[in-house]
JSON list of C-alpha atoms in Angstrom, two decimals:
[
{"chain": "E", "resi": 168, "resn": "ALA", "atom": "CA", "xyz": [109.15, 112.33, 101.02]},
{"chain": "E", "resi": 169, "resn": "GLN", "atom": "CA", "xyz": [109.81, 108.64, 100.35]},
{"chain": "E", "resi": 170, "resn": "SER", "atom": "CA", "xyz": [107.89, 106.49, 98.02]},
{"chain": "E", "resi": 171, "resn": "VAL", "atom": "CA", "xyz": [107.82, 102.84, 96.74]},
{"chain": "E", "resi": 172, "resn": "ASP", "atom": "CA", "xyz": [106.55, 101.83, 93.39]},
{"chain": "E", "resi": 173, "resn": "GLN", "atom": "CA", "xyz": [105.71, 98.40, 92.18]},
{"chain": "E", "resi": 174, "resn": "PRO", "atom": "CA", "xyz": [104.77, 98.93, 88.55]},
{"chain": "E", "resi": 175, "resn": "ASP", "atom": "CA", "xyz": [103.26, 95.47, 87.98]},
{"chain": "E", "resi": 176, "resn": "ALA", "atom": "CA", "xyz": [99.91, 94.83, 89.71]},
{"chain": "E", "resi": 177, "resn": "HIS", "atom": "CA", "xyz": [99.75, 91.33, 88.55]},
{"chain": "E", "resi": 178, "resn": "VAL", "atom": "CA", "xyz": [102.41, 88.87, 87.13]},
{"chain": "E", "resi": 179, "resn": "THR", "atom": "CA", "xyz": [101.60, 85.44, 85.82]},
{"chain": "E", "resi": 180, "resn": "LEU", "atom": "CA", "xyz": [104.08, 82.84, 84.92]},
{"chain": "E", "resi": 181, "resn": "SER", "atom": "CA", "xyz": [104.39, 79.05, 84.63]},
{"chain": "E", "resi": 182, "resn": "GLU", "atom": "CA", "xyz": [105.85, 76.80, 87.22]},
{"chain": "E", "resi": 183, "resn": "GLY", "atom": "CA", "xyz": [109.62, 76.40, 86.59]},
{"chain": "E", "resi": 184, "resn": "ALA", "atom": "CA", "xyz": [110.14, 79.68, 85.08]},
{"chain": "E", "resi": 185, "resn": "SER", "atom": "CA", "xyz": [112.20, 82.48, 86.58]},
{"chain": "E", "resi": 186, "resn": "LEU", "atom": "CA", "xyz": [110.36, 85.25, 88.41]},
{"chain": "E", "resi": 187, "resn": "GLU", "atom": "CA", "xyz": [111.40, 88.83, 88.84]},
{"chain": "E", "resi": 188, "resn": "LEU", "atom": "CA", "xyz": [109.13, 91.35, 90.66]},
{"chain": "E", "resi": 189, "resn": "ARG", "atom": "CA", "xyz": [110.07, 94.89, 90.20]},
{"chain": "E", "resi": 190, "resn": "CYS", "atom": "CA", "xyz": [110.41, 97.56, 92.83]},
{"chain": "E", "resi": 191, "resn": "SER", "atom": "CA", "xyz": [111.61, 101.08, 92.64]},
{"chain": "E", "resi": 192, "resn": "TYR", "atom": "CA", "xyz": [111.87, 103.73, 95.38]},
{"chain": "E", "resi": 193, "resn": "SER", "atom": "CA", "xyz": [112.54, 107.30, 95.87]},
{"chain": "E", "resi": 194, "resn": "TYR", "atom": "CA", "xyz": [114.39, 108.44, 98.99]},
{"chain": "E", "resi": 195, "resn": "SER", "atom": "CA", "xyz": [117.02, 110.93, 99.44]},
{"chain": "E", "resi": 196, "resn": "ALA", "atom": "CA", "xyz": [119.16, 109.14, 101.95]},
{"chain": "E", "resi": 197, "resn": "ALA", "atom": "CA", "xyz": [120.50, 105.58, 102.08]},
{"chain": "E", "resi": 198, "resn": "PRO", "atom": "CA", "xyz": [117.48, 103.28, 102.01]},
{"chain": "E", "resi": 199, "resn": "TYR", "atom": "CA", "xyz": [116.67, 100.25, 104.05]},
{"chain": "E", "resi": 200, "resn": "LEU", "atom": "CA", "xyz": [114.56, 97.96, 101.91]},
{"chain": "E", "resi": 201, "resn": "PHE", "atom": "CA", "xyz": [112.42, 95.07, 102.56]},
{"chain": "E", "resi": 202, "resn": "TRP", "atom": "CA", "xyz": [110.19, 92.52, 100.77]},
{"chain": "E", "resi": 203, "resn": "TYR", "atom": "CA", "xyz": [107.17, 90.94, 102.39]},
{"chain": "E", "resi": 204, "resn": "VAL", "atom": "CA", "xyz": [104.79, 88.27, 101.30]},
{"chain": "E", "resi": 205, "resn": "GLN", "atom": "CA", "xyz": [101.18, 87.76, 101.83]},
{"chain": "E", "resi": 206, "resn": "TYR", "atom": "CA", "xyz": [99.57, 84.32, 101.05]},
{"chain": "E", "resi": 207, "resn": "PRO", "atom": "CA", "xyz": [95.92, 84.14, 100.31]},
{"chain": "E", "resi": 208, "resn": "GLY", "atom": "CA", "xyz": [93.93, 84.76, 103.35]},
{"chain": "E", "resi": 209, "resn": "GLN", "atom": "CA", "xyz": [96.96, 85.30, 105.50]},
{"chain": "E", "resi": 210, "resn": "SER", "atom": "CA", "xyz": [98.93, 88.07, 107.05]},
{"chain": "E", "resi": 211, "resn": "LEU", "atom": "CA", "xyz": [102.36, 89.32, 105.91]},
{"chain": "E", "resi": 212, "resn": "GLN", "atom": "CA", "xyz": [105.54, 87.58, 106.39]},
{"chain": "E", "resi": 213, "resn": "PHE", "atom": "CA", "xyz": [109.07, 88.89, 106.05]},
{"chain": "E", "resi": 214, "resn": "LEU", "atom": "CA", "xyz": [111.08, 87.64, 103.06]},
{"chain": "E", "resi": 215, "resn": "LEU", "atom": "CA", "xyz": [114.36, 89.48, 103.08]},
{"chain": "E", "resi": 216, "resn": "LYS", "atom": "CA", "xyz": [115.98, 92.96, 103.72]},
{"chain": "E", "resi": 217, "resn": "TYR", "atom": "CA", "xyz": [118.75, 95.19, 102.43]},
{"chain": "E", "resi": 218, "resn": "ILE", "atom": "CA", "xyz": [120.46, 97.37, 105.04]},
{"chain": "E", "resi": 219, "resn": "THR", "atom": "CA", "xyz": [123.97, 97.79, 103.77]},
{"chain": "E", "resi": 220, "resn": "GLY", "atom": "CA", "xyz": [126.82, 95.72, 102.32]},
{"chain": "E", "resi": 221, "resn": "ASP", "atom": "CA", "xyz": [126.36, 93.19, 99.60]},
{"chain": "E", "resi": 222, "resn": "THR", "atom": "CA", "xyz": [123.91, 94.30, 97.00]},
{"chain": "E", "resi": 223, "resn": "VAL", "atom": "CA", "xyz": [122.45, 90.78, 96.50]},
{"chain": "E", "resi": 224, "resn": "VAL", "atom": "CA", "xyz": [120.60, 89.74, 99.55]},
{"chain": "E", "resi": 225, "resn": "LYS", "atom": "CA", "xyz": [119.17, 86.24, 100.08]},
{"chain": "E", "resi": 226, "resn": "GLY", "atom": "CA", "xyz": [116.10, 85.54, 102.04]},
{"chain": "E", "resi": 227, "resn": "THR", "atom": "CA", "xyz": [113.60, 82.76, 103.11]},
{"chain": "E", "resi": 228, "resn": "LYS", "atom": "CA", "xyz": [111.88, 80.47, 100.69]},
{"chain": "E", "resi": 229, "resn": "GLY", "atom": "CA", "xyz": [114.66, 80.67, 98.12]},
{"chain": "E", "resi": 230, "resn": "PHE", "atom": "CA", "xyz": [114.08, 84.26, 97.28]},
{"chain": "E", "resi": 231, "resn": "GLU", "atom": "CA", "xyz": [116.78, 86.90, 96.60]},
{"chain": "E", "resi": 232, "resn": "ALA", "atom": "CA", "xyz": [116.77, 90.59, 95.72]},
{"chain": "E", "resi": 233, "resn": "GLU", "atom": "CA", "xyz": [119.29, 92.86, 94.11]},
{"chain": "E", "resi": 234, "resn": "PHE", "atom": "CA", "xyz": [119.79, 96.44, 95.26]},
{"chain": "E", "resi": 235, "resn": "ARG", "atom": "CA", "xyz": [120.79, 98.76, 92.46]},
{"chain": "E", "resi": 236, "resn": "LYS", "atom": "CA", "xyz": [121.59, 102.31, 93.57]},
{"chain": "E", "resi": 237, "resn": "SER", "atom": "CA", "xyz": [122.08, 103.41, 90.01]},
{"chain": "E", "resi": 238, "resn": "ASN", "atom": "CA", "xyz": [118.40, 103.07, 89.13]},
{"chain": "E", "resi": 239, "resn": "SER", "atom": "CA", "xyz": [116.90, 103.07, 92.67]},
{"chain": "E", "resi": 240, "resn": "SER", "atom": "CA", "xyz": [115.58, 99.42, 92.27]},
{"chain": "E", "resi": 241, "resn": "PHE", "atom": "CA", "xyz": [115.26, 96.46, 94.59]},
{"chain": "E", "resi": 242, "resn": "ASN", "atom": "CA", "xyz": [113.91, 93.67, 92.39]},
{"chain": "E", "resi": 243, "resn": "LEU", "atom": "CA", "xyz": [112.81, 90.30, 93.95]},
{"chain": "E", "resi": 244, "resn": "LYS", "atom": "CA", "xyz": [113.95, 87.08, 92.15]},
{"chain": "E", "resi": 245, "resn": "LYS", "atom": "CA", "xyz": [113.60, 83.36, 92.32]},
{"chain": "E", "resi": 246, "resn": "SER", "atom": "CA", "xyz": [114.42, 80.48, 90.05]},
{"chain": "E", "resi": 247, "resn": "PRO", "atom": "CA", "xyz": [112.61, 78.27, 89.46]},
{"chain": "E", "resi": 248, "resn": "ALA", "atom": "CA", "xyz": [109.20, 79.45, 90.62]},
{"chain": "E", "resi": 249, "resn": "HIS", "atom": "CA", "xyz": [106.80, 77.03, 92.23]},
{"chain": "E", "resi": 250, "resn": "TRP", "atom": "CA", "xyz": [103.02, 77.05, 92.37]},
{"chain": "E", "resi": 251, "resn": "SER", "atom": "CA", "xyz": [103.26, 77.65, 95.98]},
{"chain": "E", "resi": 252, "resn": "ASP", "atom": "CA", "xyz": [104.92, 80.98, 95.44]},
{"chain": "E", "resi": 253, "resn": "SER", "atom": "CA", "xyz": [101.48, 82.39, 94.35]},
{"chain": "E", "resi": 254, "resn": "ALA", "atom": "CA", "xyz": [100.95, 85.19, 96.63]},
{"chain": "E", "resi": 255, "resn": "LYS", "atom": "CA", "xyz": [100.95, 89.00, 96.88]},
{"chain": "E", "resi": 256, "resn": "TYR", "atom": "CA", "xyz": [104.46, 90.62, 97.36]},
{"chain": "E", "resi": 257, "resn": "PHE", "atom": "CA", "xyz": [105.17, 93.87, 98.91]},
{"chain": "E", "resi": 258, "resn": "CYS", "atom": "CA", "xyz": [108.24, 96.04, 98.66]},
{"chain": "E", "resi": 259, "resn": "ALA", "atom": "CA", "xyz": [108.84, 98.42, 101.50]},
{"chain": "E", "resi": 260, "resn": "LEU", "atom": "CA", "xyz": [111.14, 101.33, 102.54]},
{"chain": "E", "resi": 261, "resn": "VAL", "atom": "CA", "xyz": [112.12, 102.52, 105.93]},
{"chain": "E", "resi": 262, "resn": "SER", "atom": "CA", "xyz": [112.66, 106.16, 106.35]},
{"chain": "E", "resi": 263, "resn": "GLY", "atom": "CA", "xyz": [115.02, 107.55, 108.78]},
{"chain": "E", "resi": 264, "resn": "GLY", "atom": "CA", "xyz": [115.16, 110.66, 110.79]},
{"chain": "E", "resi": 265, "resn": "SER", "atom": "CA", "xyz": [114.10, 110.90, 114.40]},
{"chain": "E", "resi": 266, "resn": "ASN", "atom": "CA", "xyz": [111.08, 108.67, 113.78]},
{"chain": "E", "resi": 267, "resn": "TYR", "atom": "CA", "xyz": [111.19, 105.60, 111.63]},
{"chain": "E", "resi": 268, "resn": "LYS", "atom": "CA", "xyz": [108.28, 104.31, 109.63]},
{"chain": "E", "resi": 269, "resn": "LEU", "atom": "CA", "xyz": [107.85, 101.63, 106.88]},
{"chain": "E", "resi": 270, "resn": "THR", "atom": "CA", "xyz": [106.31, 102.65, 103.57]},
{"chain": "E", "resi": 271, "resn": "PHE", "atom": "CA", "xyz": [104.90, 99.87, 101.44]},
{"chain": "E", "resi": 272, "resn": "GLY", "atom": "CA", "xyz": [104.34, 99.77, 97.72]},
{"chain": "E", "resi": 273, "resn": "LYS", "atom": "CA", "xyz": [100.94, 98.67, 96.37]},
{"chain": "E", "resi": 274, "resn": "GLY", "atom": "CA", "xyz": [102.04, 95.12, 95.92]},
{"chain": "E", "resi": 275, "resn": "THR", "atom": "CA", "xyz": [102.45, 92.76, 92.99]},
{"chain": "E", "resi": 276, "resn": "LEU", "atom": "CA", "xyz": [100.00, 89.68, 92.90]},
{"chain": "E", "resi": 277, "resn": "LEU", "atom": "CA", "xyz": [102.03, 86.73, 91.54]},
{"chain": "E", "resi": 278, "resn": "THR", "atom": "CA", "xyz": [100.18, 83.62, 90.07]},
{"chain": "E", "resi": 279, "resn": "VAL", "atom": "CA", "xyz": [102.32, 80.66, 89.21]},
{"chain": "E", "resi": 280, "resn": "THR", "atom": "CA", "xyz": [100.32, 78.21, 87.10]},
{"chain": "E", "resi": 281, "resn": "PRO", "atom": "CA", "xyz": [101.25, 74.50, 87.43]},
{"chain": "L", "resi": 255, "resn": "GLU", "atom": "CA", "xyz": [108.24, 82.89, 118.45]},
{"chain": "L", "resi": 256, "resn": "ALA", "atom": "CA", "xyz": [107.30, 86.53, 118.10]},
{"chain": "L", "resi": 257, "resn": "ALA", "atom": "CA", "xyz": [103.57, 86.98, 118.47]},
{"chain": "L", "resi": 258, "resn": "VAL", "atom": "CA", "xyz": [101.12, 89.75, 117.64]},
{"chain": "L", "resi": 259, "resn": "THR", "atom": "CA", "xyz": [97.52, 89.19, 118.50]},
{"chain": "L", "resi": 260, "resn": "GLN", "atom": "CA", "xyz": [94.64, 91.22, 117.21]},
{"chain": "L", "resi": 261, "resn": "SER", "atom": "CA", "xyz": [90.99, 91.34, 118.37]},
{"chain": "L", "resi": 262, "resn": "PRO", "atom": "CA", "xyz": [88.55, 91.01, 117.10]},
{"chain": "L", "resi": 263, "resn": "ARG", "atom": "CA", "xyz": [89.30, 89.24, 113.79]},
{"chain": "L", "resi": 264, "resn": "SER", "atom": "CA", "xyz": [86.27, 90.59, 112.11]},
{"chain": "L", "resi": 265, "resn": "LYS", "atom": "CA", "xyz": [83.67, 93.08, 113.02]},
{"chain": "L", "resi": 266, "resn": "VAL", "atom": "CA", "xyz": [80.65, 94.65, 111.39]},
{"chain": "L", "resi": 267, "resn": "ALA", "atom": "CA", "xyz": [79.89, 98.20, 112.57]},
{"chain": "L", "resi": 268, "resn": "VAL", "atom": "CA", "xyz": [77.23, 100.75, 111.83]},
{"chain": "L", "resi": 269, "resn": "THR", "atom": "CA", "xyz": [77.94, 104.09, 110.39]},
{"chain": "L", "resi": 270, "resn": "GLY", "atom": "CA", "xyz": [78.53, 106.69, 113.05]},
{"chain": "L", "resi": 271, "resn": "GLY", "atom": "CA", "xyz": [79.32, 104.07, 115.76]},
{"chain": "L", "resi": 272, "resn": "LYS", "atom": "CA", "xyz": [82.41, 103.67, 117.73]},
{"chain": "L", "resi": 273, "resn": "VAL", "atom": "CA", "xyz": [84.92, 100.83, 117.02]},
{"chain": "L", "resi": 274, "resn": "THR", "atom": "CA", "xyz": [87.92, 99.82, 118.95]},
{"chain": "L", "resi": 275, "resn": "LEU", "atom": "CA", "xyz": [90.47, 97.43, 117.44]},
{"chain": "L", "resi": 276, "resn": "SER", "atom": "CA", "xyz": [93.04, 95.94, 119.80]},
{"chain": "L", "resi": 277, "resn": "CYS", "atom": "CA", "xyz": [96.55, 94.66, 119.37]},
{"chain": "L", "resi": 278, "resn": "HIS", "atom": "CA", "xyz": [98.73, 92.85, 121.95]},
{"chain": "L", "resi": 279, "resn": "GLN", "atom": "CA", "xyz": [102.41, 91.77, 121.33]},
{"chain": "L", "resi": 280, "resn": "THR", "atom": "CA", "xyz": [104.71, 89.63, 123.42]},
{"chain": "L", "resi": 281, "resn": "ASN", "atom": "CA", "xyz": [107.81, 90.41, 121.49]},
{"chain": "L", "resi": 282, "resn": "ASN", "atom": "CA", "xyz": [108.99, 93.08, 123.92]},
{"chain": "L", "resi": 283, "resn": "HIS", "atom": "CA", "xyz": [109.17, 95.48, 120.98]},
{"chain": "L", "resi": 284, "resn": "ASP", "atom": "CA", "xyz": [109.20, 99.27, 121.37]},
{"chain": "L", "resi": 285, "resn": "TYR", "atom": "CA", "xyz": [107.58, 100.00, 117.84]},
{"chain": "L", "resi": 286, "resn": "MET", "atom": "CA", "xyz": [103.92, 99.24, 117.09]},
{"chain": "L", "resi": 287, "resn": "TYR", "atom": "CA", "xyz": [101.96, 100.14, 113.95]},
{"chain": "L", "resi": 288, "resn": "TRP", "atom": "CA", "xyz": [98.53, 100.21, 112.60]},
{"chain": "L", "resi": 289, "resn": "TYR", "atom": "CA", "xyz": [98.14, 99.67, 108.81]},
{"chain": "L", "resi": 290, "resn": "ARG", "atom": "CA", "xyz": [94.97, 99.37, 106.56]},
{"chain": "L", "resi": 291, "resn": "GLN", "atom": "CA", "xyz": [94.87, 97.29, 103.48]},
{"chain": "L", "resi": 292, "resn": "ASP", "atom": "CA", "xyz": [92.64, 98.26, 100.67]},
{"chain": "L", "resi": 293, "resn": "THR", "atom": "CA", "xyz": [92.42, 96.74, 97.17]},
{"chain": "L", "resi": 294, "resn": "GLY", "atom": "CA", "xyz": [94.62, 98.84, 94.92]},
{"chain": "L", "resi": 295, "resn": "HIS", "atom": "CA", "xyz": [96.36, 100.67, 97.69]},
{"chain": "L", "resi": 296, "resn": "GLY", "atom": "CA", "xyz": [98.54, 98.15, 99.37]},
{"chain": "L", "resi": 297, "resn": "LEU", "atom": "CA", "xyz": [99.22, 98.94, 102.98]},
{"chain": "L", "resi": 298, "resn": "ARG", "atom": "CA", "xyz": [98.90, 102.40, 104.35]},
{"chain": "L", "resi": 299, "resn": "LEU", "atom": "CA", "xyz": [100.22, 103.55, 107.76]},
{"chain": "L", "resi": 300, "resn": "ILE", "atom": "CA", "xyz": [97.50, 105.03, 110.08]},
{"chain": "L", "resi": 301, "resn": "HIS", "atom": "CA", "xyz": [99.26, 105.54, 113.40]},
{"chain": "L", "resi": 302, "resn": "TYR", "atom": "CA", "xyz": [102.43, 104.19, 115.04]},
{"chain": "L", "resi": 303, "resn": "SER", "atom": "CA", "xyz": [104.06, 104.36, 118.45]},
{"chain": "L", "resi": 304, "resn": "TYR", "atom": "CA", "xyz": [107.64, 103.94, 119.70]},
{"chain": "L", "resi": 305, "resn": "VAL", "atom": "CA", "xyz": [107.02, 104.28, 123.40]},
{"chain": "L", "resi": 306, "resn": "ALA", "atom": "CA", "xyz": [104.11, 103.68, 125.84]},
{"chain": "L", "resi": 307, "resn": "ASP", "atom": "CA", "xyz": [101.74, 106.71, 126.29]},
{"chain": "L", "resi": 308, "resn": "SER", "atom": "CA", "xyz": [102.77, 108.16, 123.06]},
{"chain": "L", "resi": 309, "resn": "THR", "atom": "CA", "xyz": [101.52, 107.84, 119.46]},
{"chain": "L", "resi": 310, "resn": "GLU", "atom": "CA", "xyz": [102.48, 109.34, 116.22]},
{"chain": "L", "resi": 311, "resn": "LYS", "atom": "CA", "xyz": [100.47, 110.01, 113.14]},
{"chain": "L", "resi": 312, "resn": "GLY", "atom": "CA", "xyz": [101.10, 108.01, 110.07]},
{"chain": "L", "resi": 313, "resn": "ASP", "atom": "CA", "xyz": [100.10, 108.74, 106.44]},
{"chain": "L", "resi": 314, "resn": "ILE", "atom": "CA", "xyz": [96.35, 108.49, 106.79]},
{"chain": "L", "resi": 315, "resn": "PRO", "atom": "CA", "xyz": [95.39, 109.42, 110.32]},
{"chain": "L", "resi": 316, "resn": "ASP", "atom": "CA", "xyz": [92.27, 111.31, 109.66]},
{"chain": "L", "resi": 317, "resn": "GLY", "atom": "CA", "xyz": [89.24, 109.64, 111.32]},
{"chain": "L", "resi": 318, "resn": "TYR", "atom": "CA", "xyz": [91.42, 107.44, 113.55]},
{"chain": "L", "resi": 319, "resn": "LYS", "atom": "CA", "xyz": [92.80, 107.73, 117.07]},
{"chain": "L", "resi": 320, "resn": "ALA", "atom": "CA", "xyz": [95.46, 105.52, 118.59]},
{"chain": "L", "resi": 321, "resn": "SER", "atom": "CA", "xyz": [96.26, 104.62, 122.23]},
{"chain": "L", "resi": 322, "resn": "ARG", "atom": "CA", "xyz": [99.43, 102.83, 123.60]},
{"chain": "L", "resi": 323, "resn": "PRO", "atom": "CA", "xyz": [98.75, 102.31, 127.32]},
{"chain": "L", "resi": 324, "resn": "SER", "atom": "CA", "xyz": [101.60, 99.97, 127.65]},
{"chain": "L", "resi": 325, "resn": "GLN", "atom": "CA", "xyz": [104.42, 98.50, 125.68]},
{"chain": "L", "resi": 326, "resn": "GLU", "atom": "CA", "xyz": [102.45, 95.42, 124.88]},
{"chain": "L", "resi": 327, "resn": "ASN", "atom": "CA", "xyz": [99.15, 96.91, 123.85]},
{"chain": "L", "resi": 328, "resn": "PHE", "atom": "CA", "xyz": [98.22, 99.30, 121.07]},
{"chain": "L", "resi": 329, "resn": "SER", "atom": "CA", "xyz": [94.60, 100.22, 120.04]},
{"chain": "L", "resi": 330, "resn": "LEU", "atom": "CA", "xyz": [93.03, 101.92, 117.00]},
{"chain": "L", "resi": 331, "resn": "ILE", "atom": "CA", "xyz": [89.84, 103.74, 117.66]},
{"chain": "L", "resi": 332, "resn": "LEU", "atom": "CA", "xyz": [87.21, 104.91, 115.13]},
{"chain": "L", "resi": 333, "resn": "GLU", "atom": "CA", "xyz": [85.04, 107.36, 117.14]},
{"chain": "L", "resi": 334, "resn": "LEU", "atom": "CA", "xyz": [82.55, 107.80, 114.22]},
{"chain": "L", "resi": 335, "resn": "ALA", "atom": "CA", "xyz": [82.85, 104.91, 111.84]},
{"chain": "L", "resi": 336, "resn": "SER", "atom": "CA", "xyz": [82.26, 105.64, 108.16]},
{"chain": "L", "resi": 337, "resn": "LEU", "atom": "CA", "xyz": [81.79, 103.59, 105.17]},
{"chain": "L", "resi": 338, "resn": "SER", "atom": "CA", "xyz": [85.05, 104.53, 103.74]},
{"chain": "L", "resi": 339, "resn": "GLN", "atom": "CA", "xyz": [86.83, 102.83, 106.65]},
{"chain": "L", "resi": 340, "resn": "THR", "atom": "CA", "xyz": [85.72, 99.44, 105.53]},
{"chain": "L", "resi": 341, "resn": "ALA", "atom": "CA", "xyz": [89.03, 97.56, 105.09]},
{"chain": "L", "resi": 342, "resn": "VAL", "atom": "CA", "xyz": [91.41, 95.05, 106.66]},
{"chain": "L", "resi": 343, "resn": "TYR", "atom": "CA", "xyz": [93.49, 96.38, 109.47]},
{"chain": "L", "resi": 344, "resn": "PHE", "atom": "CA", "xyz": [96.86, 95.02, 110.40]},
{"chain": "L", "resi": 345, "resn": "CYS", "atom": "CA", "xyz": [98.88, 95.64, 113.62]},
{"chain": "L", "resi": 346, "resn": "ALA", "atom": "CA", "xyz": [102.58, 95.07, 113.57]},
{"chain": "L", "resi": 347, "resn": "SER", "atom": "CA", "xyz": [105.51, 95.38, 115.97]},
{"chain": "L", "resi": 348, "resn": "SER", "atom": "CA", "xyz": [109.23, 95.75, 115.60]},
{"chain": "L", "resi": 349, "resn": "GLY", "atom": "CA", "xyz": [112.42, 96.59, 117.29]},
{"chain": "L", "resi": 350, "resn": "ALA", "atom": "CA", "xyz": [114.30, 99.46, 115.66]},
{"chain": "L", "resi": 351, "resn": "PRO", "atom": "CA", "xyz": [112.60, 99.47, 112.26]},
{"chain": "L", "resi": 352, "resn": "SER", "atom": "CA", "xyz": [115.63, 100.54, 110.31]},
{"chain": "L", "resi": 353, "resn": "GLN", "atom": "CA", "xyz": [116.93, 97.06, 110.74]},
{"chain": "L", "resi": 354, "resn": "ASN", "atom": "CA", "xyz": [114.50, 94.83, 112.35]},
{"chain": "L", "resi": 355, "resn": "THR", "atom": "CA", "xyz": [111.56, 93.14, 110.53]},
{"chain": "L", "resi": 356, "resn": "LEU", "atom": "CA", "xyz": [107.93, 93.69, 111.24]},
{"chain": "L", "resi": 357, "resn": "TYR", "atom": "CA", "xyz": [105.83, 91.11, 112.79]},
{"chain": "L", "resi": 358, "resn": "PHE", "atom": "CA", "xyz": [102.19, 91.25, 111.71]},
{"chain": "L", "resi": 359, "resn": "GLY", "atom": "CA", "xyz": [99.05, 90.23, 113.35]},
{"chain": "L", "resi": 360, "resn": "ALA", "atom": "CA", "xyz": [96.53, 88.18, 111.54]},
{"chain": "L", "resi": 361, "resn": "GLY", "atom": "CA", "xyz": [94.39, 91.17, 110.55]},
{"chain": "L", "resi": 362, "resn": "THR", "atom": "CA", "xyz": [90.95, 92.40, 111.50]},
{"chain": "L", "resi": 363, "resn": "ARG", "atom": "CA", "xyz": [88.33, 92.66, 108.67]},
{"chain": "L", "resi": 364, "resn": "LEU", "atom": "CA", "xyz": [86.14, 95.63, 109.42]},
{"chain": "L", "resi": 365, "resn": "SER", "atom": "CA", "xyz": [82.96, 96.21, 107.55]},
{"chain": "L", "resi": 366, "resn": "VAL", "atom": "CA", "xyz": [81.07, 99.50, 108.16]},
{"chain": "L", "resi": 367, "resn": "LEU", "atom": "CA", "xyz": [77.45, 99.45, 107.06]}
]
C-alpha cells in the first residue's frame, strides 16, 4: 500500500526566508507526486507535479520541488517566502495499477510572518 | 476554465437522517472523487469513479454511498448520518490521474447534530 508522510504539521518562518516543506512517500513502483495548496477558507489548488524526467520541477507561484529517489522524498521549496504564501500545503501520491487514486499527506500549515 | 461545482456549500443534518451531496463538473473528465477533510487527517478518499454508472470504494467508504449517473455528475450519499461524519467534503475531477491534476470544488461543510 502507498502512503505519504508530511512530518511537520506546522512551520513558521519570517518573510524573506527560504522555505522547505518536507514530504516522504512509500510506494513500490515509480511514483507520480504532486503538491497542492489550500489558502484559508478556500479549496485546494494545484502547485506542481513530478511524473518523470528532471528531478527538480517548477510550479506556479514560484515554487519548486525536488524528487529524490534515494530517500523517497519530494520536498517543496521557495525562496524568498512571502506572507501571502501562508497556507496549508499537501503532498500527494498517485498509485497505479488498474485503478488510479490520489493519496494525500496530512498537510503542513505554513505561517509566514511579515 | 475547468469547473467543479458542489452543492450545497454547507448543511446541517440530524443524526440518522439522509444527506446527499452533489457535484457537477464541466471539464469533460472521466475521473471524479469524493474526499473528506478533518483536522489532523488531511484529505481522505471516500469514493471515486472513472466512468458513468460505476463507482469504486476509496480508503474510508464505510457509511457512504456514491452515485455517478452521468459523466458530469457525482453524488455522495449518507443514508444514516452520524456525528462522526461532520467534516468538510471536497469533490474533484481529473483526466487520467497519473498525469493530470485534480480540479477541486469549493467544498461542502457538513455538520451532523
